[in-house]
Amino acid sequence: MLSLRKSLPTRYFRPISTVFPLQRWIHHIFSSATVSFQQVSHDRENKINVVFHSCTEIGTAKQLHALLTVLGKAQNVVLFTQLVTLYATLGDLSLSRNTFKHIQRKNIFTWNSMVAAYVRCGRYRDAMDCASKLLSNSGVRPDFYTFPPVLKACMSVVDGEKMHCWVLKMGFEHDVYVAASLIHLYSRFSAVDVAHKVFDDMLVRDIGSWNAMISGFLQNGKATRALGVLGRMKVEGVKMDTVTVASVLPVCAQVNDVVCGMLVHLYVIKHGLESDVFVCNALVNMYSKFGRLQDAQRIFDGMKVRDVVSWNSIIAAYEQNDDPVTALGFFREMQFVAMGPDLLTVVSLISIFVQLSDLRIGRTVHGFVVRRGWLEEDVVIGNALVNMYAKLGLIDCALAVFEQLPRRDVISWNTLITGYAQNGLASEAIDAYNTMGECRAIIPNQGTWVSILPAYSHIGALQQGMKIHGRLIKNSLYLDVFVATCLIDMYGECGKLEDAMSLFYEIPRETSVPWNAIISSLGIHGHGKEAVQLFKDMQAEGVKADHITFVSLLSACSHSGLVDEGQWCFDLMQKDCGVKPNLKHYGCMVDLFGRAGYLEKAYNLVNNMPIQADASIWGTLLAACRIHGNAELGTFALDRLLEVDSENVGYYVLLSNIYANVGKWEGAVKVRSLAKDRGLRKTPGWSSVVVGSVVEVFYAGNQTHPQCTEIYNEIRVLNAKMKSLGYVPDYSFVLQDVEEDEKEQILTSHSERLAIAFGLISTPPKSPIRIFKNLRVCGDCHNATKYISKITEREIIVRDSNRFHHFKDGFCSCGDYW
């Protein structure tokens, strides 16, 4: 080897310090002429820091590591601890861990760096294990820098309590950084009262402590208490900083206090914080939550510097306020200034294309997400795609995306359940909820209950809904306004109006949400006058009505035939409440006039609407024509319907029934043939009845039920008794041109008749029977059910596609107005 060295030119053996700039720095700092590292000057320390900061790649860090080892610094605790941090910062935890292991005399700085390295890389369990070794076996005393990263790594409140005990044992409970970390910890696990006690026990509080407590209350939905901390902060003379402002502004939106938000904005201007990007983004979000888009845009336009969060905020502001076109315009402007989108930008884009019903571009966004690998990176974007396909009616595509998600959180399941429920697939929603229950790692939250309760309501599964209510009572979630509203809806739609009313008076009623739910429930049960009175009570309590309030109220008036009251509400909505009527409001008014027989008035309202009538408006007018047998206006309404929605078979059925009712069989056949030629099929009518925990479903003329013989025998016995009391079958509800004896057989085999008969033979005498029908109840069956309720001394509760009918002692709650 020596002879080989002698044979080569000396240029092959230049000192290593002359090869790379980094090595030259190290050679200079650690040359033999210098004193030991412990005696190095402040200037030299700065140079060492520059060396470490200059390592921006793993390769360079390895060179530095090797060079320090060659220079005999392998046991220099300070330098190699810095290497531990450097490797973790560059994302190589294995090298960080190996370096840590080879440090023989570890001090607290070394241990703290390793724990922080684990936390920085998201390895929380390893961080906890490392901290346990430090506290139990290392012989090194922790300091106040030890606990903040350890507390961040705690994976449960039990882990946090153990670390809290160590904090107390070591006497660090009064350190502001440790106490603030404890506040964050307990807030993260919803133990906000414990967090508040830690906050109250602090001898000295810095601005970070105040911010932590405000944020803790906010993330746990306790906006009022967050504002209380803010008030206390002002009393003690602590000034808000940018973090405080950004934390407080969402609180103002939560408590619906725009004045508070504007006062905070005034504080921002007064103290010169308006140039801070973080603060401006929070202001844009705050104003958008109040629907004050002009104020939000004014803030955005005045920003001298905008980051991706700024663009996301203004795009989301318009998207969440139902202005997808403007939101899309801001996205294009964002592209024009070369600001690249992130995950949240794409989430907003997905919602925009849902609102625009643009499936083609929605699929394009899906492809973009897949190409960027974002489905694997963040579950939020996957949830947004599931929601997009569900809202566009492509539930199979939604399920496919759901099944492809590498990780599913509770929101993923909630989104799928909601998607099924919103697409009328209540049974599938319940199956998804049951499957979710088998995943022990998924804990249901507020969104879960809001998702599943409407599914139980849809199929009338009262017992299952009541079980959910019992579960909610245990954790007091039934007092949450959104969960409680769904419970009110569930009881209302399952026929338990008394329970719905009782729950309504137990919960907070500061917003219109619970009022809307109970007014709607009263309406579908035919209690229009009570609904109007409750609306007046709502006004007296100072609760502001919204557009949903008036939809519920006008619908209630329609179901009860309260024409004058409905007209009063419609006028009040516009003049006093400033609510501009939309298609749903006009639809309710057309239904109100049409049901009451004012067909000309209904038609004039449609003609004079300031917005174009859609299929729902013409469909409502057509339904009114069916009730009153106006074939001429019904034909006109159907022609308009076919212009806007030619694929809904229900409209053809309505006109066919109008012709059949007046004996124009040729017209009925012609309309049915038109539907058949277009490949449209009528939705089969079915009725269900709950017996015990089993839901039995019957279709018209059902002959396959195991108790078929007993059911038809019961019907024959009931028919004989009804006729003895004066019942006469109404053959106008048989929409086939057949003989009278066959017409009677058709009437007695309607699905609601079969369900009632089965309920009678399967439940104890005098117990109520609950029937659910997917279509409007037949007029003859309605009359027959009144007789059956009297004969059997039973209360029979029937919910059809429009409303509830409570039959008792030969009368119906609708007063035959339906």
JSON list of C-alpha atoms in Angstrom, two decimals, residues 97 100-101 106 108 111 114-115 118 125-142 146 150 163 166:
[
{"chain": "A", "resi": 97, "resn": "ARG", "atom": "CA", "xyz": [-32.15, 7.04, 17.12]},
{"chain": "A", "resi": 100, "resn": "PHE", "atom": "CA", "xyz": [-28.75, 8.79, 20.38]},
{"chain": "A", "resi": 101, "resn": "LYS", "atom": "CA", "xyz": [-27.88, 5.19, 21.31]},
{"chain": "A", "resi": 106, "resn": "LYS", "atom": "CA", "xyz": [-26.52, 11.29, 27.97]},
{"chain": "A", "resi": 108, "resn": "ILE", "atom": "CA", "xyz": [-31.10, 15.93, 29.89]},
{"chain": "A", "resi": 111, "resn": "TRP", "atom": "CA", "xyz": [-32.98, 12.95, 26.26]},
{"chain": "A", "resi": 114, "resn": "MET", "atom": "CA", "xyz": [-34.67, 12.37, 21.35]},
{"chain": "A", "resi": 115, "resn": "VAL", "atom": "CA", "xyz": [-38.19, 12.76, 22.76]},
{"chain": "A", "resi": 118, "resn": "TYR", "atom": "CA", "xyz": [-39.99, 11.22, 18.05]},
{"chain": "A", "resi": 125, "resn": "ARG", "atom": "CA", "xyz": [-45.74, 5.84, 21.32]},
{"chain": "A", "resi": 126, "resn": "ASP", "atom": "CA", "xyz": [-41.93, 5.78, 20.91]},
{"chain": "A", "resi": 127, "resn": "ALA", "atom": "CA", "xyz": [-41.79, 9.25, 22.44]},
{"chain": "A", "resi": 128, "resn": "MET", "atom": "CA", "xyz": [-43.77, 8.04, 25.45]},
{"chain": "A", "resi": 129, "resn": "ASP", "atom": "CA", "xyz": [-41.50, 4.98, 25.84]},
{"chain": "A", "resi": 130, "resn": "CYS", "atom": "CA", "xyz": [-38.41, 7.17, 25.65]},
{"chain": "A", "resi": 131, "resn": "ALA", "atom": "CA", "xyz": [-39.83, 9.55, 28.25]},
{"chain": "A", "resi": 132, "resn": "SER", "atom": "CA", "xyz": [-40.67, 6.60, 30.54]},
{"chain": "A", "resi": 133, "resn": "LYS", "atom": "CA", "xyz": [-37.03, 5.39, 30.36]},
{"chain": "A", "resi": 134, "resn": "LEU", "atom": "CA", "xyz": [-35.82, 8.89, 31.15]},
{"chain": "A", "resi": 135, "resn": "LEU", "atom": "CA", "xyz": [-38.11, 9.24, 34.16]},
{"chain": "A", "resi": 136, "resn": "SER", "atom": "CA", "xyz": [-37.64, 5.72, 35.52]},
{"chain": "A", "resi": 137, "resn": "ASN", "atom": "CA", "xyz": [-34.15, 4.43, 34.74]},
{"chain": "A", "resi": 138, "resn": "SER", "atom": "CA", "xyz": [-31.85, 7.10, 33.35]},
{"chain": "A", "resi": 139, "resn": "GLY", "atom": "CA", "xyz": [-30.64, 8.72, 36.55]},
{"chain": "A", "resi": 140, "resn": "VAL", "atom": "CA", "xyz": [-31.01, 12.08, 34.79]},
{"chain": "A", "resi": 141, "resn": "ARG", "atom": "CA", "xyz": [-33.37, 14.65, 36.28]},
{"chain": "A", "resi": 142, "resn": "PRO", "atom": "CA", "xyz": [-35.89, 16.07, 33.77]},
{"chain": "A", "resi": 146, "resn": "THR", "atom": "CA", "xyz": [-38.87, 17.75, 28.98]},
{"chain": "A", "resi": 150, "resn": "VAL", "atom": "CA", "xyz": [-44.05, 14.53, 26.13]},
{"chain": "A", "resi": 163, "resn": "MET", "atom": "CA", "xyz": [-47.29, 12.70, 33.03]},
{"chain": "A", "resi": 166, "resn": "TRP", "atom": "CA", "xyz": [-44.56, 13.45, 37.15]}
]
